[in-house]
Amino acid sequence: MLESWRWYGPFDKIKLTEIAQTGASGIVTALHEIAYGEVWPIELIRSRQSEIADSGLGLHWAVVESLPIHENIKRGEGDLAPLFANYRQSLANLAACGIHTVCYNFMPLIDWTRTRLDAPVSRGGTCLRFEAHEMAAFEVHMLKREGAEADYSPEVLEKARAWHELSDENARQALLASIMAGLPGAYDRYDVEGLRRALERYAGIGRAELRANYARFLAEVVPAAEELGMRLCVHPDDPPRDILGLPRIVSNEEDIAWLLSQQRSRANGLTLCSGSLGANPANDVPAIGRRFADRIHFAHLRNVRKDPDGSFEEAAHLEGDTDMVALIAELVGEERRRRAEGRRDWDIPFRPDHGHELLSDVGRGTHPGYPLIGRMRGLAELRGILRALTHERARFT
């Protein structure tokens, strides 16, 4: 498996020289400065690619994360032909530069969602956390979303009421900022009123409608991706549940089976994110990896620890609820199968996803979830699993 590292380019506090010292060689990045729906110019792709490759550090641009999908496509709103054409052209430009793996998501309006960006960890450091009652307090008491109460248990709603009554304006603004933090490539950061207006544009769009819009997107872009030799791989919803009244349609095994069946092409694939899928108690992540192994083109490896009320936090990579050894064994087995078939694209890039803020990470101001030391610890632990698994296979198979 190709050891990779997410890098936000000129927006990242972490430098390529530091990434090289982690041992990773594949860079996962994007042109975050390009507005959603616009074509990625081949000149800018090559410029970013050269910045990485010409550093003399043995690095290369391995995966695009992400090539964002315009909200109008998700809503099925307006004349979409130019947006589909732009997306296909961006794919063609990436292919011309030799970059063939593209991670994206189909989460409406917002990306990953947490309510705390600096929850304390028992032995020191901080982690990202989703607190159910804080999310309920935001939806019910701050956003005042109609029908929000139905999404939470009475116990969570009571804790939400108490939190809101005790909170001051600073605490509420901090909660809003945490919820908005999962938009790394977008420039829009909503205040409460702005979020209300944005949600209104999704009125009447339920699960069936969003699925139909996603199926249309796949029909428009997957054939072009296949012709270009591209590997598109959708990222699961994070968290894997409806949120803010918006449907989420890439949250479990059934969802993944549905989306992969829409275009039965290797170009229509999956980013296996163990953290996102692992936040749903119904998901058996190694089993999902086993079932869809032949369509996994990229992996985000991290762990979560879940609470009964729907809260969860990001655990150390080997310490959460997901059996990481079993999951990586499935991915290694798939790589061996691909190599036996003689495929040139047999390797599965992975990156240590998120990480605790540890030691000198604290106060550095890196993107939430993307510190240096915490991810380097995760990469070292994942590398150990990989070495052990491949060593055993080499000796005994």
mmCIF file of C-alpha atoms in Angstrom, residues 19-322:
data_model
loop_
_atom_site.group_PDB
_atom_site.id
_atom_site.type_symbol
_atom_site.label_atom_id
_atom_site.label_comp_id
_atom_site.label_asym_id
_atom_site.label_seq_id
_atom_site.Cartn_x
_atom_site.Cartn_y
_atom_site.Cartn_z
ATOM 1 C CA ILE A 19 6.035 15.500 5.267
ATOM 2 C CA ALA A 20 9.078 13.826 3.733
ATOM 3 C CA GLN A 21 10.409 13.100 7.217
ATOM 4 C CA THR A 22 7.263 11.106 8.067
ATOM 5 C CA GLY A 23 8.240 8.509 5.452
ATOM 6 C CA ALA A 24 5.192 9.068 3.253
ATOM 7 C CA SER A 25 5.826 9.483 -0.463
ATOM 8 C CA GLY A 26 2.396 10.048 -1.988
ATOM 9 C CA ILE A 27 0.865 13.499 -1.636
ATOM 10 C CA VAL A 28 -2.909 13.842 -1.442
ATOM 11 C CA THR A 29 -3.928 17.365 -2.367
ATOM 12 C CA ALA A 30 -6.192 19.576 -4.467
ATOM 13 C CA LEU A 31 -6.406 22.998 -6.050
ATOM 14 C CA HIS A 32 -8.395 24.434 -3.181
ATOM 15 C CA GLU A 33 -8.118 27.902 -4.647
ATOM 16 C CA ILE A 34 -10.355 26.975 -7.621
ATOM 17 C CA ALA A 35 -14.050 27.718 -7.081
ATOM 18 C CA TYR A 36 -16.427 24.767 -7.101
ATOM 19 C CA GLY A 37 -17.677 23.979 -10.596
ATOM 20 C CA GLU A 38 -14.790 25.663 -12.418
ATOM 21 C CA VAL A 39 -12.320 23.788 -14.637
ATOM 22 C CA TRP A 40 -8.966 22.950 -13.099
ATOM 23 C CA PRO A 41 -6.523 24.448 -15.641
ATOM 24 C CA ILE A 42 -3.813 22.091 -16.783
ATOM 25 C CA GLU A 43 -1.189 24.776 -16.118
ATOM 26 C CA LEU A 44 -2.124 24.995 -12.435
ATOM 27 C CA ILE A 45 -2.217 21.213 -12.102
ATOM 28 C CA ARG A 46 1.271 20.962 -13.561
ATOM 29 C CA SER A 47 2.516 23.798 -11.386
ATOM 30 C CA ARG A 48 1.324 22.085 -8.186
ATOM 31 C CA GLN A 49 2.613 18.741 -9.444
ATOM 32 C CA SER A 50 6.040 20.236 -10.156
ATOM 33 C CA GLU A 51 6.152 21.937 -6.767
ATOM 34 C CA ILE A 52 5.770 18.512 -5.192
ATOM 35 C CA ALA A 53 7.959 16.468 -7.540
ATOM 36 C CA ASP A 54 10.736 19.046 -7.933
ATOM 37 C CA SER A 55 11.219 19.392 -4.186
ATOM 38 C CA GLY A 56 13.895 16.693 -4.343
ATOM 39 C CA LEU A 57 12.204 14.861 -1.484
ATOM 40 C CA GLY A 58 10.970 11.792 -3.351
ATOM 41 C CA LEU A 59 7.349 12.950 -3.256
ATOM 42 C CA HIS A 60 4.680 12.827 -5.960
ATOM 43 C CA TRP A 61 1.045 13.879 -6.323
ATOM 44 C CA ALA A 62 -0.693 10.531 -5.920
ATOM 45 C CA VAL A 63 -4.368 11.323 -5.218
ATOM 46 C CA VAL A 64 -6.662 14.283 -5.759
ATOM 47 C CA GLU A 65 -8.740 15.058 -2.688
ATOM 48 C CA SER A 66 -11.064 16.504 -3.626
ATOM 49 C CA LEU A 67 -12.415 17.517 -6.982
ATOM 50 C CA PRO A 68 -15.556 19.071 -5.477
ATOM 51 C CA ILE A 69 -19.054 18.691 -6.896
ATOM 52 C CA HIS A 70 -21.039 21.903 -7.226
ATOM 53 C CA GLU A 71 -24.074 22.185 -4.947
ATOM 54 C CA ASN A 72 -26.354 22.715 -7.952
ATOM 55 C CA ILE A 73 -25.533 19.177 -9.082
ATOM 56 C CA LYS A 74 -26.430 17.826 -5.660
ATOM 57 C CA ARG A 75 -29.697 19.761 -5.725
ATOM 58 C CA GLY A 76 -30.390 18.999 -9.387
ATOM 59 C CA GLU A 77 -30.898 22.728 -9.910
ATOM 60 C CA GLY A 78 -30.572 24.784 -13.090
ATOM 61 C CA ASP A 79 -28.689 24.051 -16.309
ATOM 62 C CA LEU A 80 -26.161 21.426 -15.226
ATOM 63 C CA ALA A 81 -24.624 20.680 -18.615
ATOM 64 C CA PRO A 82 -21.796 23.246 -18.186
ATOM 65 C CA LEU A 83 -20.974 21.915 -14.705
ATOM 66 C CA PHE A 84 -20.790 18.312 -15.935
ATOM 67 C CA ALA A 85 -18.651 19.418 -18.880
ATOM 68 C CA ASN A 86 -16.297 21.295 -16.546
ATOM 69 C CA TYR A 87 -15.958 18.263 -14.291
ATOM 70 C CA ARG A 88 -15.120 16.032 -17.245
ATOM 71 C CA GLN A 89 -12.576 18.563 -18.497
ATOM 72 C CA SER A 90 -10.910 18.712 -15.091
ATOM 73 C CA LEU A 91 -10.641 14.911 -15.160
ATOM 74 C CA ALA A 92 -9.108 15.072 -18.629
ATOM 75 C CA ASN A 93 -6.583 17.678 -17.492
ATOM 76 C CA LEU A 94 -5.603 15.582 -14.480
ATOM 77 C CA ALA A 95 -5.219 12.489 -16.662
ATOM 78 C CA ALA A 96 -2.999 14.434 -19.048
ATOM 79 C CA CYS A 97 -0.720 15.104 -16.073
ATOM 80 C CA GLY A 98 -0.647 11.430 -15.082
ATOM 81 C CA ILE A 99 -2.881 11.799 -12.008
ATOM 82 C CA HIS A 100 -5.571 9.125 -12.111
ATOM 83 C CA THR A 101 -7.112 8.744 -8.637
ATOM 84 C CA VAL A 102 -9.762 11.272 -7.604
ATOM 85 C CA CYS A 103 -11.526 11.259 -4.241
ATOM 86 C CA TYR A 104 -14.761 13.252 -3.925
ATOM 87 C CA ASN A 105 -17.911 13.253 -1.798
ATOM 88 C CA PHE A 106 -21.633 13.754 -2.315
ATOM 89 C CA MET A 107 -22.488 15.184 1.093
ATOM 90 C CA PRO A 108 -24.978 18.027 0.689
ATOM 91 C CA LEU A 109 -23.846 21.491 1.783
ATOM 92 C CA ILE A 110 -21.231 20.538 4.393
ATOM 93 C CA ASP A 111 -18.416 18.009 4.702
ATOM 94 C CA TRP A 112 -17.365 16.258 7.887
ATOM 95 C CA THR A 113 -19.045 17.586 11.007
ATOM 96 C CA ARG A 114 -17.751 17.785 14.574
ATOM 97 C CA THR A 115 -18.855 19.834 17.557
ATOM 98 C CA ARG A 116 -15.447 20.000 19.279
ATOM 99 C CA LEU A 117 -12.069 20.434 17.639
ATOM 100 C CA ASP A 118 -9.993 20.194 20.826
ATOM 101 C CA ALA A 119 -11.590 17.573 23.080
ATOM 102 C CA PRO A 120 -9.012 16.438 25.653
ATOM 103 C CA VAL A 121 -7.397 13.019 25.343
ATOM 104 C CA SER A 122 -6.708 11.070 28.545
ATOM 105 C CA ARG A 123 -2.903 10.984 28.259
ATOM 106 C CA GLY A 124 -2.554 14.491 26.859
ATOM 107 C CA GLY A 125 -3.315 16.141 23.558
ATOM 108 C CA THR A 126 -6.659 16.774 21.895
ATOM 109 C CA CYS A 127 -8.946 15.120 19.357
ATOM 110 C CA LEU A 128 -11.983 15.871 17.223
ATOM 111 C CA ARG A 129 -15.314 14.925 18.801
ATOM 112 C CA PHE A 130 -18.978 14.815 17.800
ATOM 113 C CA GLU A 131 -21.130 15.413 20.872
ATOM 114 C CA ALA A 132 -24.769 14.489 20.195
ATOM 115 C CA HIS A 133 -26.267 16.903 22.700
ATOM 116 C CA GLU A 134 -24.170 19.809 21.392
ATOM 117 C CA MET A 135 -25.326 19.113 17.860
ATOM 118 C CA ALA A 136 -28.899 18.950 19.140
ATOM 119 C CA ALA A 137 -28.433 22.252 20.979
ATOM 120 C CA PHE A 138 -27.238 23.831 17.759
ATOM 121 C CA GLU A 139 -30.060 22.467 15.617
ATOM 122 C CA VAL A 140 -32.919 22.944 18.087
ATOM 123 C CA HIS A 141 -31.990 26.093 20.001
ATOM 124 C CA MET A 142 -29.583 28.046 17.762
ATOM 125 C CA LEU A 143 -30.618 27.126 14.234
ATOM 126 C CA LYS A 144 -34.215 26.466 15.319
ATOM 127 C CA ARG A 145 -34.618 23.922 12.527
ATOM 128 C CA GLU A 146 -38.201 22.723 12.220
ATOM 129 C CA GLY A 147 -38.506 19.037 13.107
ATOM 130 C CA ALA A 148 -34.995 18.771 14.550
ATOM 131 C CA GLU A 149 -36.294 17.339 17.844
ATOM 132 C CA ALA A 150 -37.374 14.165 16.048
ATOM 133 C CA ASP A 151 -33.734 13.329 15.262
ATOM 134 C CA TYR A 152 -32.667 13.024 18.913
ATOM 135 C CA SER A 153 -33.650 11.002 21.972
ATOM 136 C CA PRO A 154 -35.375 12.673 24.947
ATOM 137 C CA GLU A 155 -32.193 12.256 26.991
ATOM 138 C CA VAL A 156 -30.071 14.013 24.376
ATOM 139 C CA LEU A 157 -32.649 16.797 24.015
ATOM 140 C CA GLU A 158 -32.647 17.422 27.754
ATOM 141 C CA LYS A 159 -28.842 17.661 27.793
ATOM 142 C CA ALA A 160 -29.056 19.981 24.794
ATOM 143 C CA ARG A 161 -31.486 22.271 26.600
ATOM 144 C CA ALA A 162 -29.222 22.405 29.653
ATOM 145 C CA TRP A 163 -26.132 23.114 27.523
ATOM 146 C CA HIS A 164 -27.868 25.963 25.733
ATOM 147 C CA GLU A 165 -29.112 27.547 28.935
ATOM 148 C CA LEU A 166 -25.647 27.493 30.487
ATOM 149 C CA SER A 167 -23.736 28.556 27.365
ATOM 150 C CA ASP A 168 -22.753 32.130 26.556
ATOM 151 C CA GLU A 169 -22.343 33.732 23.138
ATOM 152 C CA ASN A 170 -18.666 32.768 22.966
ATOM 153 C CA ALA A 171 -19.485 29.099 23.517
ATOM 154 C CA ARG A 172 -22.215 29.204 20.889
ATOM 155 C CA GLN A 173 -19.958 30.854 18.337
ATOM 156 C CA ALA A 174 -17.267 28.273 19.081
ATOM 157 C CA LEU A 175 -19.805 25.517 18.422
ATOM 158 C CA LEU A 176 -20.808 27.109 15.118
ATOM 159 C CA ALA A 177 -17.149 27.441 14.107
ATOM 160 C CA SER A 178 -16.509 23.768 14.909
ATOM 161 C CA ILE A 179 -19.467 22.639 12.806
ATOM 162 C CA MET A 180 -18.290 24.814 9.910
ATOM 163 C CA ALA A 181 -14.673 23.599 10.150
ATOM 164 C CA GLY A 182 -15.246 20.590 7.911
ATOM 165 C CA LEU A 183 -15.149 22.663 4.728
ATOM 166 C CA PRO A 184 -11.431 22.657 3.899
ATOM 167 C CA GLY A 185 -11.733 23.533 0.249
ATOM 168 C CA ALA A 186 -14.646 25.962 0.392
ATOM 169 C CA TYR A 187 -14.544 29.609 1.237
ATOM 170 C CA ASP A 188 -18.126 29.790 2.476
ATOM 171 C CA ARG A 189 -18.447 29.775 6.253
ATOM 172 C CA TYR A 190 -22.025 30.303 7.315
ATOM 173 C CA ASP A 191 -23.368 32.205 10.254
ATOM 174 C CA VAL A 192 -26.648 30.884 11.672
ATOM 175 C CA GLU A 193 -28.842 32.975 9.396
ATOM 176 C CA GLY A 194 -26.722 32.154 6.357
ATOM 177 C CA LEU A 195 -26.964 28.464 7.135
ATOM 178 C CA ARG A 196 -30.751 28.736 7.399
ATOM 179 C CA ARG A 197 -30.875 30.286 3.930
ATOM 180 C CA ALA A 198 -28.556 27.637 2.505
ATOM 181 C CA LEU A 199 -30.695 24.855 3.977
ATOM 182 C CA GLU A 200 -33.814 26.378 2.439
ATOM 183 C CA ARG A 201 -32.386 25.642 -0.993
ATOM 184 C CA TYR A 202 -32.553 21.935 -0.121
ATOM 185 C CA ALA A 203 -36.254 22.106 0.782
ATOM 186 C CA GLY A 204 -38.088 19.163 -0.763
ATOM 187 C CA ILE A 205 -34.910 17.190 -1.454
ATOM 188 C CA GLY A 206 -35.053 13.899 0.396
ATOM 189 C CA ARG A 207 -33.165 10.660 0.091
ATOM 190 C CA ALA A 208 -34.817 9.618 -3.184
ATOM 191 C CA GLU A 209 -34.200 12.978 -4.837
ATOM 192 C CA LEU A 210 -30.570 13.144 -3.729
ATOM 193 C CA ARG A 211 -30.000 9.594 -4.974
ATOM 194 C CA ALA A 212 -31.463 10.523 -8.344
ATOM 195 C CA ASN A 213 -29.160 13.546 -8.577
ATOM 196 C CA TYR A 214 -26.164 11.406 -7.641
ATOM 197 C CA ALA A 215 -27.073 8.756 -10.215
ATOM 198 C CA ARG A 216 -27.216 11.494 -12.849
ATOM 199 C CA PHE A 217 -23.780 12.760 -11.854
ATOM 200 C CA LEU A 218 -22.326 9.255 -12.129
ATOM 201 C CA ALA A 219 -23.928 8.737 -15.537
ATOM 202 C CA GLU A 220 -22.437 12.021 -16.745
ATOM 203 C CA VAL A 221 -18.853 11.549 -15.534
ATOM 204 C CA VAL A 222 -18.027 7.857 -15.029
ATOM 205 C CA PRO A 223 -17.929 6.924 -18.754
ATOM 206 C CA ALA A 224 -15.488 9.777 -19.357
ATOM 207 C CA ALA A 225 -13.422 8.731 -16.346
ATOM 208 C CA GLU A 226 -13.300 5.161 -17.618
ATOM 209 C CA GLU A 227 -12.111 6.299 -21.042
ATOM 210 C CA LEU A 228 -9.396 8.400 -19.405
ATOM 211 C CA GLY A 229 -8.249 5.556 -17.151
ATOM 212 C CA MET A 230 -9.323 7.482 -14.049
ATOM 213 C CA ARG A 231 -10.317 5.974 -10.716
ATOM 214 C CA LEU A 232 -13.115 7.966 -9.075
ATOM 215 C CA CYS A 233 -13.667 7.036 -5.444
ATOM 216 C CA VAL A 234 -16.467 8.491 -3.352
ATOM 217 C CA HIS A 235 -15.845 9.300 0.307
ATOM 218 C CA PRO A 236 -18.515 8.097 2.766
ATOM 219 C CA ASP A 237 -20.645 10.512 4.754
ATOM 220 C CA ASP A 238 -19.126 11.853 7.955
ATOM 221 C CA PRO A 239 -20.894 11.316 10.254
ATOM 222 C CA PRO A 240 -22.824 8.516 8.515
ATOM 223 C CA ARG A 241 -26.296 9.827 9.376
ATOM 224 C CA ASP A 242 -28.694 12.541 8.247
ATOM 225 C CA ILE A 243 -27.634 15.885 9.645
ATOM 226 C CA LEU A 244 -29.199 19.362 9.682
ATOM 227 C CA GLY A 245 -32.236 17.763 8.083
ATOM 228 C CA LEU A 246 -30.165 16.884 5.015
ATOM 229 C CA PRO A 247 -30.177 13.304 3.727
ATOM 230 C CA ARG A 248 -26.945 11.350 3.652
ATOM 231 C CA ILE A 249 -26.794 8.590 1.034
ATOM 232 C CA VAL A 250 -23.266 7.107 1.373
ATOM 233 C CA SER A 251 -23.456 5.954 4.977
ATOM 234 C CA ASN A 252 -23.605 2.157 5.071
ATOM 235 C CA GLU A 253 -23.121 -1.070 3.167
ATOM 236 C CA GLU A 254 -26.471 -0.838 1.383
ATOM 237 C CA ASP A 255 -25.726 2.706 0.221
ATOM 238 C CA ILE A 256 -22.340 1.662 -1.152
ATOM 239 C CA ALA A 257 -23.840 -1.299 -2.994
ATOM 240 C CA TRP A 258 -26.409 1.011 -4.555
ATOM 241 C CA LEU A 259 -23.961 3.642 -5.775
ATOM 242 C CA LEU A 260 -21.509 1.110 -7.190
ATOM 243 C CA SER A 261 -24.361 -0.562 -9.064
ATOM 244 C CA GLN A 262 -25.279 2.681 -10.832
ATOM 245 C CA GLN A 263 -22.217 2.457 -13.073
ATOM 246 C CA ARG A 264 -20.686 -1.006 -13.132
ATOM 247 C CA SER A 265 -17.256 0.266 -14.003
ATOM 248 C CA ARG A 266 -13.959 0.139 -12.192
ATOM 249 C CA ALA A 267 -13.891 3.918 -12.646
ATOM 250 C CA ASN A 268 -16.816 4.164 -10.203
ATOM 251 C CA GLY A 269 -15.131 3.302 -6.934
ATOM 252 C CA LEU A 270 -14.926 3.861 -3.192
ATOM 253 C CA THR A 271 -12.666 5.654 -0.755
ATOM 254 C CA LEU A 272 -12.734 3.284 2.204
ATOM 255 C CA CYS A 273 -12.798 5.665 5.193
ATOM 256 C CA SER A 274 -12.701 3.558 8.337
ATOM 257 C CA GLY A 275 -13.435 6.546 10.559
ATOM 258 C CA SER A 276 -16.506 7.767 8.725
ATOM 259 C CA LEU A 277 -18.041 4.322 8.326
ATOM 260 C CA GLY A 278 -16.904 3.328 11.813
ATOM 261 C CA ALA A 279 -19.050 6.018 13.436
ATOM 262 C CA ASN A 280 -22.172 4.026 12.529
ATOM 263 C CA PRO A 281 -22.632 1.151 15.022
ATOM 264 C CA ALA A 282 -24.316 -0.946 12.316
ATOM 265 C CA ASN A 283 -21.270 -0.877 10.045
ATOM 266 C CA ASP A 284 -18.777 -3.760 10.124
ATOM 267 C CA VAL A 285 -15.909 -1.916 8.461
ATOM 268 C CA PRO A 286 -13.644 -4.923 7.685
ATOM 269 C CA ALA A 287 -16.654 -6.731 6.203
ATOM 270 C CA ILE A 288 -17.446 -3.694 4.049
ATOM 271 C CA GLY A 289 -13.815 -3.663 2.926
ATOM 272 C CA ARG A 290 -14.063 -7.359 2.031
ATOM 273 C CA ARG A 291 -17.313 -7.014 0.063
ATOM 274 C CA PHE A 292 -16.241 -4.020 -2.019
ATOM 275 C CA ALA A 293 -12.495 -4.673 -2.183
ATOM 276 C CA ASP A 294 -12.313 -4.690 -5.964
ATOM 277 C CA ARG A 295 -13.716 -1.152 -6.141
ATOM 278 C CA ILE A 296 -11.609 0.407 -3.355
ATOM 279 C CA HIS A 297 -9.129 2.848 -4.908
ATOM 280 C CA PHE A 298 -8.069 4.817 -1.835
ATOM 281 C CA ALA A 299 -8.209 4.363 1.931
ATOM 282 C CA HIS A 300 -8.479 6.743 4.875
ATOM 283 C CA LEU A 301 -7.378 4.838 7.954
ATOM 284 C CA ARG A 302 -8.394 6.163 11.366
ATOM 285 C CA ASN A 303 -10.422 4.965 14.307
ATOM 286 C CA VAL A 304 -13.364 6.163 16.380
ATOM 287 C CA ARG A 305 -14.758 5.390 19.803
ATOM 288 C CA LYS A 306 -18.555 5.519 19.956
ATOM 289 C CA ASP A 307 -20.973 6.323 22.791
ATOM 290 C CA PRO A 308 -24.510 4.912 23.082
ATOM 291 C CA ASP A 309 -26.168 8.309 22.534
ATOM 292 C CA GLY A 310 -24.660 8.773 19.059
ATOM 293 C CA SER A 311 -21.614 10.747 20.180
ATOM 294 C CA PHE A 312 -18.167 9.651 19.050
ATOM 295 C CA GLU A 313 -14.601 10.829 19.117
ATOM 296 C CA GLU A 314 -11.521 10.105 17.086
ATOM 297 C CA ALA A 315 -9.435 7.551 18.920
ATOM 298 C CA ALA A 316 -5.788 6.731 18.319
ATOM 299 C CA HIS A 317 -5.471 4.755 15.111
ATOM 300 C CA LEU A 318 -5.213 1.357 16.805
ATOM 301 C CA GLU A 319 -7.347 2.026 19.882
ATOM 302 C CA GLY A 320 -10.931 2.568 18.691
ATOM 303 C CA ASP A 321 -13.868 0.327 17.857
ATOM 304 C CA THR A 322 -12.678 -0.787 14.400
#
